[in-house]
Tab-separated table of C-alpha atoms in Angstrom:
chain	number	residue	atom	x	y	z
A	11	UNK	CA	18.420	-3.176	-6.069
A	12	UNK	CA	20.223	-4.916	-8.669
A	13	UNK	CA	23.184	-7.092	-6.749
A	14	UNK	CA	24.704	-9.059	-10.195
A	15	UNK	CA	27.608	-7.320	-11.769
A	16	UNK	CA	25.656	-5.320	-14.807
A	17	UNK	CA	28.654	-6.178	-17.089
A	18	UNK	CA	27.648	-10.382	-15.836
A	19	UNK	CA	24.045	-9.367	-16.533
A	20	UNK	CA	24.524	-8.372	-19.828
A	21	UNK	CA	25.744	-11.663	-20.877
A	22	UNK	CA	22.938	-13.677	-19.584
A	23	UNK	CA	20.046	-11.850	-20.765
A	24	UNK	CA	18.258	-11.102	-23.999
A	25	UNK	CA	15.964	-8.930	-24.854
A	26	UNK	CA	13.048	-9.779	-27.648
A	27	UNK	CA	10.671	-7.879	-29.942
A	28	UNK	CA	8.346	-5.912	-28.656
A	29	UNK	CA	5.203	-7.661	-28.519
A	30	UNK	CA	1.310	-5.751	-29.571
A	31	UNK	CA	1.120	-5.118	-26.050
A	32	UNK	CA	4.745	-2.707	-25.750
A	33	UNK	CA	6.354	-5.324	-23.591
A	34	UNK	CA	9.461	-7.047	-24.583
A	35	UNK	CA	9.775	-10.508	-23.354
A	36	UNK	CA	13.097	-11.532	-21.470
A	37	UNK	CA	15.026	-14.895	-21.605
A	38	UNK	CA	17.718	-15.200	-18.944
A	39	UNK	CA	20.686	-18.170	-19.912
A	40	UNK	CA	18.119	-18.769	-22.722
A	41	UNK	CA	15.114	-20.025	-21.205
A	42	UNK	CA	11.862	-17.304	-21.115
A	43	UNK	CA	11.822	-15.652	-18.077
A	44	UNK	CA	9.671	-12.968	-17.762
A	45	UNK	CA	8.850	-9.268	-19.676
A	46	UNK	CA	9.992	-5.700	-19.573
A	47	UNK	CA	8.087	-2.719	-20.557
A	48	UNK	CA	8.294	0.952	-20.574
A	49	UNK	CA	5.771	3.064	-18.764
A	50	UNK	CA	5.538	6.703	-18.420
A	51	UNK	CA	9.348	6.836	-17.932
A	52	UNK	CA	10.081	4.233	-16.265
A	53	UNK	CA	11.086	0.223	-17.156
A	54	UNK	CA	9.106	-2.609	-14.849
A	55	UNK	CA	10.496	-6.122	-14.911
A	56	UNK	CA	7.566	-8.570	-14.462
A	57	UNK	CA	7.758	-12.368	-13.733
A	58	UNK	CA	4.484	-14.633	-14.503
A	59	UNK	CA	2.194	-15.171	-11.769
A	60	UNK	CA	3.680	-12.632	-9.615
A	61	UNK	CA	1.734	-9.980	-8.984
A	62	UNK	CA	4.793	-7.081	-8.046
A	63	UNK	CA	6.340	-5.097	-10.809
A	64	UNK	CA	9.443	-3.458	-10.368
A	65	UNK	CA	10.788	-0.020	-11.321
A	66	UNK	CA	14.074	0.548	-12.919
A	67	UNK	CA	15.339	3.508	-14.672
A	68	UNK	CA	16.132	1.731	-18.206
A	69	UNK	CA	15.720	-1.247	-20.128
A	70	UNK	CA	18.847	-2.990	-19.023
A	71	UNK	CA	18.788	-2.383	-15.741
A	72	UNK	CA	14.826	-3.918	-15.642
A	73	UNK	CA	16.220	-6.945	-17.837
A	74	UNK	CA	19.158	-7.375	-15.215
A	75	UNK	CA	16.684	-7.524	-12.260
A	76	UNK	CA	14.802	-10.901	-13.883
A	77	UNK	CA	18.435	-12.302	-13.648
A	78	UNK	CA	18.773	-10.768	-9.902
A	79	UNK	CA	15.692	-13.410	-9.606
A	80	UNK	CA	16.414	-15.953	-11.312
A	81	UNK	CA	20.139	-15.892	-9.010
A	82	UNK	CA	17.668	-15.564	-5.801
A	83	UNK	CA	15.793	-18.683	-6.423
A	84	UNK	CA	12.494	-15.756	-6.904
A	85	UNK	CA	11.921	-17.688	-10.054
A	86	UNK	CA	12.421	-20.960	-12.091
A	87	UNK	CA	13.207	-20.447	-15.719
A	88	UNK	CA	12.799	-23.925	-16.227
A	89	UNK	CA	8.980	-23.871	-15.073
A	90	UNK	CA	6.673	-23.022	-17.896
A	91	UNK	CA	7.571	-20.595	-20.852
A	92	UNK	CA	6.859	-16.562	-19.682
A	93	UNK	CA	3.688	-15.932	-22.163
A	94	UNK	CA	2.229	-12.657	-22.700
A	95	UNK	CA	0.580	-11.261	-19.621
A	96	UNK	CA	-3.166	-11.725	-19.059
A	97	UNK	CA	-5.684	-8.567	-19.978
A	98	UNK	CA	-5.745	-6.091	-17.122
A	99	UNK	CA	-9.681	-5.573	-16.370
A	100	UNK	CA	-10.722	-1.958	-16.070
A	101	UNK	CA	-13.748	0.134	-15.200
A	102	UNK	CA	-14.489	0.658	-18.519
A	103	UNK	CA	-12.483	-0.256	-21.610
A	104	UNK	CA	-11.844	3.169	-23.201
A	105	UNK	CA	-8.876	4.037	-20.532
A	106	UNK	CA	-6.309	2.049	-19.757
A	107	UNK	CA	-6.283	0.153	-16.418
A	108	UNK	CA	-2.751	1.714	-15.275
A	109	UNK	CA	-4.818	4.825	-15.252
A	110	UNK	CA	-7.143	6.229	-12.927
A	111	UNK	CA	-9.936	7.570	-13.604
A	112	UNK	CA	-9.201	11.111	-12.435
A	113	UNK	CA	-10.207	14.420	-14.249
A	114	UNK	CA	-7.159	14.861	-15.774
A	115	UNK	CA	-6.608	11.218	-17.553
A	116	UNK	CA	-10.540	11.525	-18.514
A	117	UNK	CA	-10.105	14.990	-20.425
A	118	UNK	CA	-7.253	13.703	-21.957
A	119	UNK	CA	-8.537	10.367	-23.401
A	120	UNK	CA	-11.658	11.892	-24.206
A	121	UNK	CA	-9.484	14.583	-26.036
A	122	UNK	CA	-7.597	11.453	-27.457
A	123	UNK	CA	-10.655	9.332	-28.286
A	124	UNK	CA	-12.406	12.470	-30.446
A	125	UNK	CA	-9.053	13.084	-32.586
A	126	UNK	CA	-8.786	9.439	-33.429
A	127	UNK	CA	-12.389	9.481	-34.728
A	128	UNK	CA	-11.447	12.430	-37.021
A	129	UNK	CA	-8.656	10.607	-38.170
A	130	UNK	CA	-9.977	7.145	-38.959
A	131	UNK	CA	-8.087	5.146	-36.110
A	132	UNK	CA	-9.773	3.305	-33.949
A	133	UNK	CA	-8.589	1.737	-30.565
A	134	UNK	CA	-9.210	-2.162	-31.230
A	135	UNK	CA	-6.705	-4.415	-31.309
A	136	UNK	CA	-6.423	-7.344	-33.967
A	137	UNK	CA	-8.746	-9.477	-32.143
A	138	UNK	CA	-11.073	-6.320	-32.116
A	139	UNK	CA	-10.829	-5.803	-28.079
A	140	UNK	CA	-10.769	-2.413	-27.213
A	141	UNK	CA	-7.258	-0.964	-26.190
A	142	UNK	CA	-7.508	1.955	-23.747
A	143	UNK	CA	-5.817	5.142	-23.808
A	144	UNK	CA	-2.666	4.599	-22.072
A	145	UNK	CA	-1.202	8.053	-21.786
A	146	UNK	CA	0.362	10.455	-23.955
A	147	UNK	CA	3.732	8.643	-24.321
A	148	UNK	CA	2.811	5.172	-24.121
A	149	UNK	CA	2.510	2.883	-26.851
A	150	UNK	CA	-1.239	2.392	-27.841
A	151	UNK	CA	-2.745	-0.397	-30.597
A	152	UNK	CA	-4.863	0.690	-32.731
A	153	UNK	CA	-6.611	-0.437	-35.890
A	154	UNK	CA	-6.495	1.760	-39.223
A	155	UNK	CA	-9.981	2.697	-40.921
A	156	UNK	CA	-8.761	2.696	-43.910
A	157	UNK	CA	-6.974	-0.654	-44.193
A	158	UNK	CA	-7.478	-2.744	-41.180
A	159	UNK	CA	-4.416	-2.650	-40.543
A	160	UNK	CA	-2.955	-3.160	-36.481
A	161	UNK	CA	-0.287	-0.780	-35.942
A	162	UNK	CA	1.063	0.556	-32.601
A	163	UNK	CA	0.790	4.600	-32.249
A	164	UNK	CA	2.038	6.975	-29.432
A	165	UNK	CA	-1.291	9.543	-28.874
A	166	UNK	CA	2.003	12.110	-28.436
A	167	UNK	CA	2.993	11.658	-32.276
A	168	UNK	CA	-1.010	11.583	-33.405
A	169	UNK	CA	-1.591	14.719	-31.877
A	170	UNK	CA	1.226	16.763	-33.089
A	171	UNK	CA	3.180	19.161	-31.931
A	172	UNK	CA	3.673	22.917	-31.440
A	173	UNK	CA	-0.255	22.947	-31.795
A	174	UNK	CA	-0.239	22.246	-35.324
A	175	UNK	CA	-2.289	18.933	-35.153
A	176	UNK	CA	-0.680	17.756	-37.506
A	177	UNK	CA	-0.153	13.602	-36.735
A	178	UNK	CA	3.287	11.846	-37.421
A	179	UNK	CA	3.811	10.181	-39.680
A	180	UNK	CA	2.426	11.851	-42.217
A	181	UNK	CA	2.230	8.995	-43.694
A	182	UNK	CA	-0.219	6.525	-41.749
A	183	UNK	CA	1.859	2.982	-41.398
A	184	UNK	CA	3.281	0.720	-43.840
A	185	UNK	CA	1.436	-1.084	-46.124
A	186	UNK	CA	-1.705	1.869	-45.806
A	187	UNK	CA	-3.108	2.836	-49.286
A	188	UNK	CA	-1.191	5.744	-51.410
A	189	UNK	CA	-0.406	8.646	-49.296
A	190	UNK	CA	-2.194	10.928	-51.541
A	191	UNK	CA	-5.463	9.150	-51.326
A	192	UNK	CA	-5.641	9.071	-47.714
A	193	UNK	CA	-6.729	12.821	-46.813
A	194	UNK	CA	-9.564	12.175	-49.380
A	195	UNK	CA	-10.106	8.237	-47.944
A	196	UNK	CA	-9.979	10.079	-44.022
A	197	UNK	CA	-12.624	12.440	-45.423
A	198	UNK	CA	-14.742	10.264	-46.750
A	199	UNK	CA	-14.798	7.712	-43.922
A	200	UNK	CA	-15.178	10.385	-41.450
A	201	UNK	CA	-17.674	12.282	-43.191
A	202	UNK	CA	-19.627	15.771	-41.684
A	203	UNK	CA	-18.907	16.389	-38.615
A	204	UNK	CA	-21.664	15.562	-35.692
A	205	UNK	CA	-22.358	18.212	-33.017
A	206	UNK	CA	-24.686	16.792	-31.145
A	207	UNK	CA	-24.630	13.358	-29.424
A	208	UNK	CA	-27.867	11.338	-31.052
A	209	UNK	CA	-27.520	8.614	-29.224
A	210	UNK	CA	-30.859	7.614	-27.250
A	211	UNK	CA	-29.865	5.350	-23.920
A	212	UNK	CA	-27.242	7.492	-22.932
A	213	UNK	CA	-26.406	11.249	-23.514
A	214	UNK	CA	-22.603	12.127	-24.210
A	215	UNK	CA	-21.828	15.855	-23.300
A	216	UNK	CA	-20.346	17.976	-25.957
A	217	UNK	CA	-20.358	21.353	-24.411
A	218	UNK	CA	-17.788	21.996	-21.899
A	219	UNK	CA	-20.141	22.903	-19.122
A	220	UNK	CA	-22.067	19.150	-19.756
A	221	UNK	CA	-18.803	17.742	-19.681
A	222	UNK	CA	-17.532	19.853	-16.310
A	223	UNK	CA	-20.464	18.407	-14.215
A	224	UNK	CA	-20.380	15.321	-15.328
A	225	UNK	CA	-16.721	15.034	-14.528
A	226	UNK	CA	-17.584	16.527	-11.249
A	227	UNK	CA	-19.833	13.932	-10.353
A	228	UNK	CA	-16.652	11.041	-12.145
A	229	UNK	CA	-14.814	12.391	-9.271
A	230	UNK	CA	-16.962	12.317	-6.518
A	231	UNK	CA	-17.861	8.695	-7.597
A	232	UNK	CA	-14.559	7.654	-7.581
A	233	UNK	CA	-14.196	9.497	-3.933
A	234	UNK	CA	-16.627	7.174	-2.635
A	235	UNK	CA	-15.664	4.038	-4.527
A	236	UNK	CA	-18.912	4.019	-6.156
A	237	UNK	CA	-17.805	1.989	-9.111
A	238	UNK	CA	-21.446	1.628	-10.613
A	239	UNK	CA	-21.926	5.571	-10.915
A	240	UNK	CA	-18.533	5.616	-12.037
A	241	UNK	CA	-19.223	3.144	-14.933
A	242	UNK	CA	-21.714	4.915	-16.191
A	243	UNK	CA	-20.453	8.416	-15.976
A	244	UNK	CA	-17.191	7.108	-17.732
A	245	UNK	CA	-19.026	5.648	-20.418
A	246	UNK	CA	-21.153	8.863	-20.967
A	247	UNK	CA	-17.699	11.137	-20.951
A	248	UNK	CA	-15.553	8.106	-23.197
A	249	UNK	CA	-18.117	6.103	-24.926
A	250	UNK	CA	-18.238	5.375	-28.636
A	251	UNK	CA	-20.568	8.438	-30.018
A	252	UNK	CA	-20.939	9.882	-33.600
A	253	UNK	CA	-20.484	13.540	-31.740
A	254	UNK	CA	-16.915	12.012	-30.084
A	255	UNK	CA	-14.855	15.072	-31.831
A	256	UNK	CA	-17.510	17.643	-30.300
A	257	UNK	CA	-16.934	16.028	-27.138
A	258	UNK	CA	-13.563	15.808	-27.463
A	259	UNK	CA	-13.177	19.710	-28.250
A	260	UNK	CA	-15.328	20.429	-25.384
A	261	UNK	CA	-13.038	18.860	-23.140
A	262	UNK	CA	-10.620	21.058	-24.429
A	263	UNK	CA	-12.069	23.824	-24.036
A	264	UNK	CA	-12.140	22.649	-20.140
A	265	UNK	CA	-8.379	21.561	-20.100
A	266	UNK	CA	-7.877	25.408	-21.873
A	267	UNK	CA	-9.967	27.096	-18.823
A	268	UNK	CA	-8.384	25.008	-16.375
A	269	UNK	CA	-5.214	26.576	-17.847
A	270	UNK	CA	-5.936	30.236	-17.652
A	271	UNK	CA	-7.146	29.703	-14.077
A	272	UNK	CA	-3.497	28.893	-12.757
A	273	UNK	CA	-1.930	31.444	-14.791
């Protein structure tokens, strides 16, 4: 609960840029404090080296709880500067740590994952770490095929909407070579389509049925908290493979019959 006046708040706060990472960092009577960001809804206020994140309904209201600690002695503004937050370790890079693993968030970043291929994105940040799919609405970094560019996309925009597929902007990011060279550029860099995953250590599924039992056994890995299994059977249904769009429309195909059967 916030306890300073919001009005009092206001005046002893501000808010920064947003950072690479979609959190904005937070001074509080001008000394660094801590970060806000905006997650699936929601704002979280966190404070460096501690562990808790709070919830708050918007921006403000997350920016006013740093002061709330600051006032409560929770933190020292005056201790070292609040720098950006240290890389969240997850089962496997291609989904974001925030998300679990569940057959939902897999068919979705694997849907993700496929459509960026076909579109010449790729999910690296600028020090070429891979960035996770963090959810539809949820700001994702990601590194432009065609001129290396770092931008920061929402998979929400990419995919379109009304089932058109068609990704906004139209126009890929500022700075991108001439709009009407990029359909060809996209074509050419993504070249004819693979069906069929090639790759020799580890099979990726791209029928729906290959991808339904291997998500069955995902979820009964994560059931038992066998994180090994898991590994693997993430990699084989996420994994970088020249056949990601096939496996990405075979998952929908599976999100589609999942679909009918409630209906």
């Amino acid at each position: 609960m916030t306890t300073t006046d919001a009005t009092t708040a206001a005046e002893r706060y501000e808010i920064g840029d947003r950072d690479a990472d979609g959190r904005y960092p937070v001074a509080v009577d001008g000394k660094p404090t801590g970060h806000i960001y905006r997650w699936h809804g929601g704002w979280y206020a966190v404070v460096p080296g501690q562990p808790e994140e709070t919830r708050r309904d918007d921006k403000h209201a997350a920016a006013a709880h740093l002061v709330d600690l600051v006032d409560s002695g929770s933190v020292d503004p005056s201790a070292a500067p609040a720098g950006p937050p240290a890389a969240e370790a997850g089962i496997v890079p291609w989904l974001s740590p925030k998300l679990k693993p569940t057959r939902r968030n897999i068919i979705s970043a694997a849907i993700a994952l496929g459509r960026l291929a076909e579109l010449a994105w790729t999910p690296r940040d600028g020090d070429g770490k891979v960035t996770g799919y963090p959810g539809a609405d949820n700001p994702w970094t990601l590194t432009c095929e065609l001129s290396g560019t770092v931008v920061v996309r929402w998979w929400s925009h990419l995919r379109g909407r009304n089932n058109d597929n068609t990704p906004r902007p139209e126009y890929r990011h500022e700075g991108c070579i001439p709009f009407e060279e990029q359909a060809g550029k996209v074509a050419a860099f993504v070249g004819e389509p693979v069906t069929a995953c090639p790759c020799q250590q580890l099979t990726h599924p791209t029928t729906a049925d290959a991808a339904d039992d291997l998500l069955k056994q995902a979820e009964r890995a994560r059931r038992t908290d066998d994180t090994e299994a898991l590994r693997q059977l993430l990699t084989q249904l996420l994994g970088p493979c020249p056949a990601s769009s096939a496996r990405g429309q075979a998952m929908k195909e599976l999100k589609e019959r999942g679909q009918r059967s409630k209906s």
